[in-house]
Tab-separated table of C-alpha atoms and ligand atoms in Angstrom:
chain	number	residue	atom	x	y	z
W	66	MET	CA	4.266	-84.777	-88.633
W	67	SER	CA	3.853	-87.787	-89.628
W	68	SER	CA	1.971	-87.771	-92.960
W	69	VAL	CA	-0.170	-90.205	-94.384
W	70	LYS	CA	-1.210	-91.467	-98.026
W	71	ILE	CA	-5.059	-92.173	-98.339
W	72	LEU	CA	-6.717	-93.377	-101.658
W	73	VAL	CA	-10.430	-92.488	-102.571
W	74	ALA	CA	-12.196	-95.408	-105.012
W	75	GLY	CA	-15.860	-95.852	-106.005
W	76	HIS	CA	-17.489	-96.201	-109.126
W	77	PHE	CA	-17.920	-93.112	-112.072
W	78	ASN	CA	-19.694	-89.899	-110.622
W	79	ALA	CA	-19.860	-91.431	-107.321
W	80	GLY	CA	-18.419	-87.868	-105.715
W	81	LYS	CA	-14.408	-88.752	-105.273
W	82	THR	CA	-13.364	-85.541	-106.849
W	83	THR	CA	-15.520	-84.035	-105.204
W	84	PHE	CA	-14.682	-85.962	-101.818
W	85	VAL	CA	-10.813	-85.159	-102.582
W	86	ASN	CA	-10.974	-81.100	-103.086
W	87	THR	CA	-13.652	-80.350	-100.244
W	88	ALA	CA	-10.779	-82.101	-98.200
W	89	SER	CA	-8.281	-80.534	-99.376
W	90	GLU	CA	-6.557	-77.266	-97.902
W	91	ILE	CA	-4.208	-76.713	-101.099
W	92	LYS	CA	-5.297	-76.098	-104.396
W	93	THR	CA	-5.880	-79.784	-105.708
W	94	VAL	CA	-4.339	-81.174	-108.366
W	95	SER	CA	-7.084	-82.475	-111.301
W	96	THR	CA	-6.769	-84.192	-114.735
W	97	GLU	CA	-10.734	-83.908	-115.755
W	98	LYS	CA	-11.383	-84.059	-119.237
W	99	SER	CA	-14.776	-83.704	-121.570
W	100	ILE	CA	-16.493	-87.210	-121.925
W	101	THR	CA	-16.453	-88.547	-125.377
W	102	HIS	CA	-18.228	-91.773	-123.670
W	103	SER	CA	-21.652	-90.744	-124.497
W	104	GLY	CA	-23.258	-92.774	-122.168
W	105	GLU	CA	-21.299	-91.137	-119.403
W	106	ARG	CA	-22.124	-87.809	-120.924
W	107	ALA	CA	-25.836	-87.884	-119.782
W	108	TYR	CA	-24.474	-87.622	-116.084
W	109	LYS	CA	-21.536	-84.750	-116.327
W	110	GLY	CA	-19.344	-83.174	-118.381
W	111	LYS	CA	-16.061	-83.749	-116.903
W	112	THR	CA	-14.198	-87.566	-115.719
W	113	THR	CA	-11.423	-87.402	-114.221
W	114	THR	CA	-9.021	-89.270	-116.127
W	115	ALA	CA	-5.694	-90.135	-114.512
W	116	MET	CA	-6.106	-89.084	-110.278
W	117	ASP	CA	-6.842	-86.832	-108.384
W	118	TYR	CA	-4.417	-85.344	-105.044
W	119	GLY	CA	-5.024	-82.838	-102.269
W	120	GLU	CA	-3.428	-82.615	-99.043
W	121	VAL	CA	-4.718	-81.697	-95.707
W	122	SER	CA	-3.627	-81.525	-91.986
W	123	LEU	CA	-6.061	-83.358	-89.428
W	124	ASN	CA	-5.187	-84.872	-85.577
W	125	GLY	CA	-1.452	-83.889	-86.082
W	126	LYS	CA	-1.425	-85.495	-89.560
W	127	LYS	CA	-0.088	-84.331	-92.857
W	128	LEU	CA	-2.747	-86.161	-95.524
W	129	ALA	CA	-1.930	-87.082	-99.058
W	130	VAL	CA	-5.525	-87.267	-100.494
W	131	PHE	CA	-5.612	-89.470	-104.028
W	132	GLY	CA	-8.545	-90.048	-105.917
W	133	ILE	CA	-8.628	-92.484	-108.627
W	134	PRO	CA	-10.330	-92.751	-112.493
W	135	GLY	CA	-13.634	-95.169	-111.821
W	136	GLN	CA	-14.014	-96.212	-115.053
W	137	GLU	CA	-12.167	-99.825	-115.719
W	138	ARG	CA	-10.651	-98.395	-118.637
W	139	PHE	CA	-7.996	-96.453	-116.492
W	140	SER	CA	-8.004	-98.906	-114.190
W	141	PHE	CA	-3.753	-99.102	-115.343
W	142	MET	CA	-4.158	-96.352	-112.546
W	143	TRP	CA	-5.516	-97.872	-109.991
W	144	LYS	CA	-2.383	-100.008	-109.248
W	145	ILE	CA	0.066	-97.138	-109.262
W	146	LEU	CA	-1.896	-95.009	-107.409
W	147	SER	CA	-2.131	-98.161	-104.981
W	148	LYS	CA	1.620	-98.089	-104.278
W	149	ASN	CA	2.188	-97.384	-100.220
W	150	THR	CA	-0.999	-96.046	-99.205
W	151	GLN	CA	-2.555	-96.949	-95.968
W	152	GLY	CA	-6.024	-96.627	-96.159
W	153	PHE	CA	-9.541	-96.489	-99.135
W	154	VAL	CA	-12.219	-94.831	-98.567
W	155	PHE	CA	-14.898	-96.221	-101.408
W	156	LEU	CA	-17.641	-94.258	-101.958
W	157	LEU	CA	-21.153	-95.579	-103.807
W	158	ASP	CA	-23.406	-92.778	-105.092
W	159	SER	CA	-26.265	-93.948	-102.662
W	160	THR	CA	-29.113	-92.901	-105.549
W	161	ALA	CA	-27.634	-95.985	-107.898
W	162	PRO	CA	-27.185	-98.792	-106.778
W	163	ASP	CA	-26.737	-100.218	-110.524
W	164	MET	CA	-23.250	-98.843	-110.275
W	165	TRP	CA	-22.513	-100.005	-106.366
W	166	LYS	CA	-20.960	-103.120	-108.346
W	167	ASP	CA	-17.950	-101.266	-109.818
W	168	THR	CA	-16.825	-100.022	-106.401
W	169	VAL	CA	-17.147	-103.431	-104.823
W	170	ARG	CA	-14.861	-105.051	-107.869
W	171	GLN	CA	-12.563	-102.324	-107.053
W	172	ILE	CA	-12.406	-102.997	-103.471
W	173	ASP	CA	-11.401	-106.911	-104.525
W	174	MET	CA	-9.072	-105.211	-107.088
W	175	LEU	CA	-7.298	-102.405	-105.155
W	176	ALA	CA	-7.198	-104.672	-101.063
W	177	ARG	CA	-5.249	-106.663	-103.295
W	178	TYR	CA	-2.505	-103.910	-104.424
W	179	ALA	CA	-2.645	-102.531	-100.773
W	180	GLU	CA	-3.723	-104.741	-98.220
W	181	VAL	CA	-4.799	-101.870	-95.747
W	182	PRO	CA	-7.750	-100.619	-93.887
W	183	TYR	CA	-10.704	-99.421	-95.900
W	184	ILE	CA	-14.706	-98.267	-94.843
W	185	ILE	CA	-17.187	-97.638	-97.726
W	186	ALA	CA	-19.084	-93.910	-97.890
W	187	ALA	CA	-22.289	-94.042	-98.706
W	188	ASN	CA	-22.791	-90.959	-100.047
W	189	LYS	CA	-24.992	-88.099	-101.962
W	190	GLN	CA	-26.981	-89.010	-98.480
W	191	ASP	CA	-28.050	-85.170	-98.938
W	192	LEU	CA	-30.402	-86.370	-102.010
W	193	PRO	CA	-34.066	-87.267	-101.108
W	194	ASN	CA	-33.738	-90.652	-103.291
W	195	ALA	CA	-30.378	-91.803	-101.100
W	196	LEU	CA	-30.650	-94.944	-99.866
W	197	GLY	CA	-29.400	-95.144	-96.083
W	198	VAL	CA	-26.893	-97.122	-94.725
W	199	SER	CA	-28.230	-100.151	-93.346
W	200	MET	CA	-30.130	-100.784	-96.747
W	201	VAL	CA	-26.673	-100.202	-98.475
W	202	ARG	CA	-25.496	-102.342	-96.373
W	203	GLU	CA	-28.252	-105.162	-97.102
W	204	ARG	CA	-27.679	-104.635	-100.908
W	205	LEU	CA	-23.658	-104.832	-100.743
W	206	GLY	CA	-24.193	-108.091	-98.998
W	207	VAL	CA	-20.750	-106.893	-97.343
W	208	GLU	CA	-19.490	-108.563	-93.681
W	209	ARG	CA	-20.505	-107.178	-91.140
W	210	ASP	CA	-17.025	-106.260	-89.820
W	211	VAL	CA	-16.962	-103.773	-92.644
W	212	HIS	CA	-17.467	-99.968	-91.851
W	213	ILE	CA	-20.050	-97.954	-93.756
W	214	VAL	CA	-20.424	-94.650	-93.356
W	215	PRO	CA	-23.192	-91.646	-94.353
W	216	CYS	CA	-21.643	-89.109	-95.999
W	217	ILE	CA	-21.975	-85.768	-98.128
W	218	ALA	CA	-19.339	-85.341	-100.499
W	219	LYS	CA	-19.657	-81.311	-100.434
W	220	ASP	CA	-20.068	-81.179	-96.997
W	221	ARG	CA	-16.883	-80.667	-95.101
W	222	GLY	CA	-16.998	-81.492	-91.647
W	223	VAL	CA	-19.023	-84.519	-93.128
W	224	VAL	CA	-15.952	-85.710	-94.976
W	225	THR	CA	-13.504	-84.351	-92.377
W	226	GLU	CA	-15.072	-87.099	-90.450
W	227	THR	CA	-14.906	-89.612	-92.666
W	228	ILE	CA	-11.056	-89.606	-93.062
W	229	GLU	CA	-11.104	-89.512	-89.170
W	230	VAL	CA	-12.764	-92.741	-89.356
W	231	LEU	CA	-10.578	-94.000	-91.726
W	232	LEU	CA	-7.245	-92.572	-89.516
W	233	SER	CA	-9.231	-94.400	-86.454
W	234	LYS	CA	-9.414	-97.974	-88.106
W	235	ILE	CA	-5.249	-97.328	-89.291
W	236	ASP	CA	-4.249	-96.316	-85.880
W	237	SER	CA	-6.015	-99.135	-84.443
G	559	GTP	N1	-25.985	-83.648	-104.385
G	559	GTP	C1	-24.978	-84.306	-103.998
G	559	GTP	N2	-24.053	-84.264	-105.297
G	559	GTP	C2	-22.759	-84.956	-104.968
G	559	GTP	C3	-22.073	-85.094	-104.280
G	559	GTP	N3	-20.574	-85.435	-104.766
G	559	GTP	C4	-20.495	-84.911	-105.617
G	559	GTP	N4	-21.959	-84.916	-106.011
G	559	GTP	C5	-21.919	-84.371	-107.487
G	559	GTP	O1	-21.966	-85.540	-108.420
G	559	GTP	C6	-21.129	-85.759	-109.941
G	559	GTP	C7	-19.773	-86.123	-109.798
G	559	GTP	O2	-19.042	-85.813	-108.677
G	559	GTP	P1	-17.429	-85.965	-109.155
G	559	GTP	O3	-16.843	-85.484	-107.587
G	559	GTP	O4	-16.937	-85.155	-110.738
G	559	GTP	O5	-17.300	-87.914	-109.393
G	559	GTP	P2	-16.233	-88.872	-109.753
G	559	GTP	O6	-16.158	-89.894	-108.706
G	559	GTP	O7	-14.885	-87.980	-109.184
G	559	GTP	O8	-16.830	-88.920	-111.386
G	559	GTP	P3	-15.596	-90.134	-112.596
G	559	GTP	O9	-13.849	-88.934	-112.104
G	559	GTP	O10	-15.913	-89.263	-113.897
G	559	GTP	O11	-15.655	-91.063	-111.929
G	559	GTP	C8	-21.147	-83.970	-109.492
G	559	GTP	O12	-22.167	-83.633	-110.628
G	559	GTP	C9	-20.744	-83.423	-107.876
G	559	GTP	O13	-21.620	-82.469	-107.728
G	559	GTP	C10	-22.361	-85.252	-103.007
G	559	GTP	O14	-22.405	-85.429	-101.602
G	559	GTP	N5	-23.966	-84.805	-102.709
G	560	MG	MG1	-13.559	-87.256	-110.537
């Protein structure tokens, strides 16, 4: 079975760890630690400090699914984790447009580390205040050929579909 490495990126609190956990068929590797930064603690108790790791078999391929830490202070890990990556999923919290600039910045940086296909996943679409894909596209101002998919990182079916979209770009 051929193996593929993909990286799940995106701003703080976008849903990267949730995405990797939902996708994975094995018990995931997690590096979440208690948050000390007061601004971030308002969102949740723990944050990824180095990486997430999971594995899933899909379409006859064995996928190694890595998640990055979202904050720039952990960005020394971004280059390391990008090595040999064959595609990126960049997550956005669709209810938090003020945070999207951090994902856009990651797209610029990580694309330089690995020039490979990527998609943007507009996450948390189950929440009532989530902005839809067309609004996300408008606000981000990305090129028309950038693929943006709706996502719910807590939903296994949706996560699988999201990875399949990326795989089809990797294969084409
Ligand atoms: N409603 C809803 N909540 C979600 C979804 N995905 C993630 N969350 C929640 O959003 C919060 C952040 O999720 P994480 O998976 O920790 O996000 P992260 O991007 O790994 O965060 P950092 O590692 O700290 O950058 C958690 O409370 C999750 O339960 C989703 O699709 N829908
Ligand atoms: Mg995380």
